[in-house]
């Protein structure tokens, strides 16, 4: 079966003979690994937005208490 390399989009064989699958080469595989290590791939979550809102509200309440 042929697939496109996720990195460079070149068609490559997806079988046991290709030890870099789904990538076409060691180079593309390492570039992708480097992107993961840098944190380039992030999945936004609803939970993180809620946590930051809750944290902001808590700090505002503390500020109000310190004023009184």
Short mmCIF file of N, CA and C in Angstrom, two decimals:
data_model
loop_
_atom_site.label_atom_id
_atom_site.label_comp_id
_atom_site.label_asym_id
_atom_site.label_seq_id
_atom_site.Cartn_x
_atom_site.Cartn_y
_atom_site.Cartn_z
N UNK A 1 0.85 -1.17 0.00
CA UNK A 1 0.00 0.00 0.00
C UNK A 1 0.90 1.24 0.00
N UNK A 2 0.53 2.24 -0.78
CA UNK A 2 1.28 3.50 -0.83
C UNK A 2 0.55 4.56 -0.01
N UNK A 3 1.32 5.33 0.75
CA UNK A 3 0.79 6.44 1.54
C UNK A 3 1.69 7.65 1.32
N UNK A 4 1.18 8.82 1.65
CA UNK A 4 2.00 10.03 1.57
C UNK A 4 2.70 10.23 2.90
N UNK A 5 3.96 10.57 2.83
CA UNK A 5 4.74 10.87 4.03
C UNK A 5 4.09 12.06 4.73
N UNK A 6 3.82 11.95 6.04
CA UNK A 6 3.18 13.06 6.76
C UNK A 6 4.01 14.34 6.76
N UNK A 7 5.30 14.22 6.55
CA UNK A 7 6.19 15.38 6.61
C UNK A 7 6.36 16.07 5.25
N UNK A 8 6.76 15.30 4.23
CA UNK A 8 7.09 15.92 2.93
C UNK A 8 6.09 15.59 1.83
N UNK A 9 5.14 14.72 2.12
CA UNK A 9 4.04 14.36 1.20
C UNK A 9 4.48 13.51 0.00
N UNK A 10 5.68 12.96 0.01
CA UNK A 10 6.14 12.05 -1.05
C UNK A 10 5.47 10.70 -0.83
N UNK A 11 5.03 10.05 -1.93
CA UNK A 11 4.41 8.73 -1.80
C UNK A 11 5.47 7.71 -1.43
N UNK A 12 5.14 6.86 -0.47
CA UNK A 12 6.07 5.84 0.00
C UNK A 12 5.31 4.56 0.32
N UNK A 13 6.03 3.44 0.29
CA UNK A 13 5.42 2.15 0.60
C UNK A 13 5.20 2.04 2.11
N UNK A 14 4.01 1.60 2.47
CA UNK A 14 3.71 1.37 3.88
C UNK A 14 3.71 -0.14 4.10
N UNK A 15 4.89 -0.67 4.38
CA UNK A 15 5.01 -2.10 4.68
C UNK A 15 6.22 -2.31 5.58
N UNK A 16 6.43 -3.54 6.00
CA UNK A 16 7.51 -3.86 6.95
C UNK A 16 8.90 -3.55 6.40
N UNK A 17 9.05 -3.50 5.09
CA UNK A 17 10.34 -3.19 4.48
C UNK A 17 10.76 -1.74 4.74
N UNK A 18 9.78 -0.88 4.96
CA UNK A 18 10.06 0.54 5.23
C UNK A 18 10.10 0.73 6.74
N UNK A 19 11.28 0.74 7.31
CA UNK A 19 11.41 0.85 8.77
C UNK A 19 11.07 2.25 9.29
N UNK A 20 10.88 3.21 8.40
CA UNK A 20 10.54 4.57 8.80
C UNK A 20 9.05 4.86 8.69
N UNK A 21 8.26 3.87 8.30
CA UNK A 21 6.83 4.11 8.05
C UNK A 21 6.16 4.78 9.22
N UNK A 22 5.29 5.68 9.03
CA UNK A 22 4.68 6.14 7.78
C UNK A 22 5.51 7.19 7.04
N UNK A 23 6.71 7.47 7.54
CA UNK A 23 7.57 8.47 6.90
C UNK A 23 8.34 7.83 5.75
N UNK A 24 8.84 8.67 4.85
CA UNK A 24 9.58 8.15 3.70
C UNK A 24 11.05 7.89 4.02
N UNK A 25 11.57 8.56 5.04
CA UNK A 25 13.00 8.44 5.34
C UNK A 25 13.28 8.74 6.81
N UNK A 26 14.51 8.45 7.18
CA UNK A 26 14.99 8.76 8.53
C UNK A 26 14.93 10.26 8.78
N UNK A 27 15.26 11.05 7.75
CA UNK A 27 15.26 12.51 7.88
C UNK A 27 13.88 13.03 8.26
N UNK A 28 12.84 12.62 7.52
CA UNK A 28 11.48 13.08 7.81
C UNK A 28 11.03 12.62 9.20
N UNK A 29 11.41 11.41 9.56
CA UNK A 29 11.05 10.88 10.88
C UNK A 29 11.68 11.72 11.99
N UNK A 30 12.95 12.08 11.83
CA UNK A 30 13.64 12.88 12.85
C UNK A 30 13.14 14.32 12.91
N UNK A 31 12.79 14.90 11.77
CA UNK A 31 12.22 16.26 11.77
C UNK A 31 10.92 16.26 12.55
N UNK A 32 10.08 15.25 12.32
CA UNK A 32 8.80 15.16 13.02
C UNK A 32 9.02 14.95 14.52
N UNK A 33 9.96 14.10 14.89
CA UNK A 33 10.28 13.87 16.30
C UNK A 33 10.75 15.17 16.96
N UNK A 34 11.57 15.93 16.25
CA UNK A 34 12.04 17.22 16.78
C UNK A 34 10.89 18.19 17.01
N UNK A 35 9.91 18.18 16.11
CA UNK A 35 8.73 19.04 16.28
C UNK A 35 7.96 18.66 17.53
N UNK A 36 7.82 17.36 17.77
CA UNK A 36 7.14 16.91 19.00
C UNK A 36 7.93 17.34 20.24
N UNK A 37 9.25 17.18 20.18
CA UNK A 37 10.09 17.53 21.33
C UNK A 37 10.02 19.03 21.65
N UNK A 38 9.90 19.87 20.62
CA UNK A 38 9.79 21.31 20.82
C UNK A 38 8.42 21.73 21.34
N UNK A 39 7.45 20.85 21.21
CA UNK A 39 6.09 21.20 21.63
C UNK A 39 5.30 21.88 20.52
N UNK A 40 5.72 21.67 19.28
CA UNK A 40 5.03 22.30 18.16
C UNK A 40 3.62 21.75 17.94
N UNK A 41 3.41 20.52 18.36
CA UNK A 41 2.10 19.90 18.20
C UNK A 41 1.35 20.04 19.52
N UNK A 42 0.29 20.82 19.51
CA UNK A 42 -0.51 21.02 20.73
C UNK A 42 -1.97 20.81 20.39
N UNK A 43 -2.69 20.20 21.28
CA UNK A 43 -4.11 19.99 21.10
C UNK A 43 -4.83 20.89 22.09
N UNK A 44 -5.55 21.90 21.59
CA UNK A 44 -6.27 22.78 22.51
C UNK A 44 -7.40 22.03 23.19
N UNK A 45 -7.59 22.29 24.46
CA UNK A 45 -8.66 21.63 25.20
C UNK A 45 -9.56 22.67 25.84
N UNK A 46 -10.79 22.31 26.01
CA UNK A 46 -11.75 23.18 26.67
C UNK A 46 -11.38 23.31 28.15
N UNK A 47 -10.87 22.23 28.72
CA UNK A 47 -10.52 22.21 30.14
C UNK A 47 -9.48 23.27 30.48
N UNK A 48 -8.44 23.45 29.64
CA UNK A 48 -7.43 24.45 29.95
C UNK A 48 -8.00 25.85 29.96
N UNK A 49 -8.94 26.13 29.10
CA UNK A 49 -9.58 27.46 29.10
C UNK A 49 -10.37 27.66 30.38
N UNK A 50 -11.07 26.63 30.84
CA UNK A 50 -11.85 26.73 32.08
C UNK A 50 -10.93 26.92 33.28
N UNK A 51 -9.81 26.22 33.31
CA UNK A 51 -8.89 26.34 34.43
C UNK A 51 -8.32 27.75 34.49
N UNK A 52 -7.95 28.33 33.36
CA UNK A 52 -7.38 29.68 33.39
C UNK A 52 -8.43 30.70 33.82
N UNK A 53 -9.68 30.51 33.44
CA UNK A 53 -10.75 31.40 33.87
C UNK A 53 -10.95 31.28 35.37
N UNK A 54 -11.00 30.05 35.89
CA UNK A 54 -11.16 29.83 37.33
C UNK A 54 -10.01 30.45 38.10
N UNK A 55 -8.80 30.28 37.63
CA UNK A 55 -7.63 30.83 38.30
C UNK A 55 -7.70 32.35 38.34
N UNK A 56 -8.11 32.97 37.24
CA UNK A 56 -8.22 34.42 37.19
C UNK A 56 -9.26 34.92 38.19
N UNK A 57 -10.41 34.24 38.26
CA UNK A 57 -11.45 34.65 39.19
C UNK A 57 -10.98 34.51 40.64
N UNK A 58 -10.26 33.42 40.95
CA UNK A 58 -9.74 33.22 42.30
C UNK A 58 -8.76 34.33 42.68
N UNK A 59 -7.88 34.71 41.77
CA UNK A 59 -6.90 35.74 42.09
C UNK A 59 -7.58 37.11 42.26
N UNK A 60 -8.66 37.37 41.51
CA UNK A 60 -9.40 38.62 41.67
C UNK A 60 -10.08 38.68 43.04
N UNK A 61 -10.62 37.54 43.49
CA UNK A 61 -11.26 37.49 44.81
C UNK A 61 -10.24 37.74 45.91
N UNK A 62 -9.04 37.16 45.76
CA UNK A 62 -7.99 37.35 46.76
C UNK A 62 -7.58 38.82 46.80
N UNK A 63 -7.49 39.45 45.65
CA UNK A 63 -7.10 40.86 45.58
C UNK A 63 -8.13 41.73 46.30
N UNK A 64 -9.43 41.42 46.09
CA UNK A 64 -10.49 42.16 46.75
C UNK A 64 -10.42 41.99 48.26
N UNK A 65 -10.10 40.78 48.72
CA UNK A 65 -10.01 40.53 50.17
C UNK A 65 -8.85 41.29 50.78
N UNK A 66 -7.75 41.40 50.04
CA UNK A 66 -6.58 42.11 50.56
C UNK A 66 -6.84 43.61 50.68
N UNK A 67 -7.76 44.13 49.90
CA UNK A 67 -8.05 45.56 49.95
C UNK A 67 -8.87 45.92 51.19
N UNK A 68 -9.62 45.00 51.75
CA UNK A 68 -10.52 45.28 52.89
C UNK A 68 -9.85 45.04 54.19
#
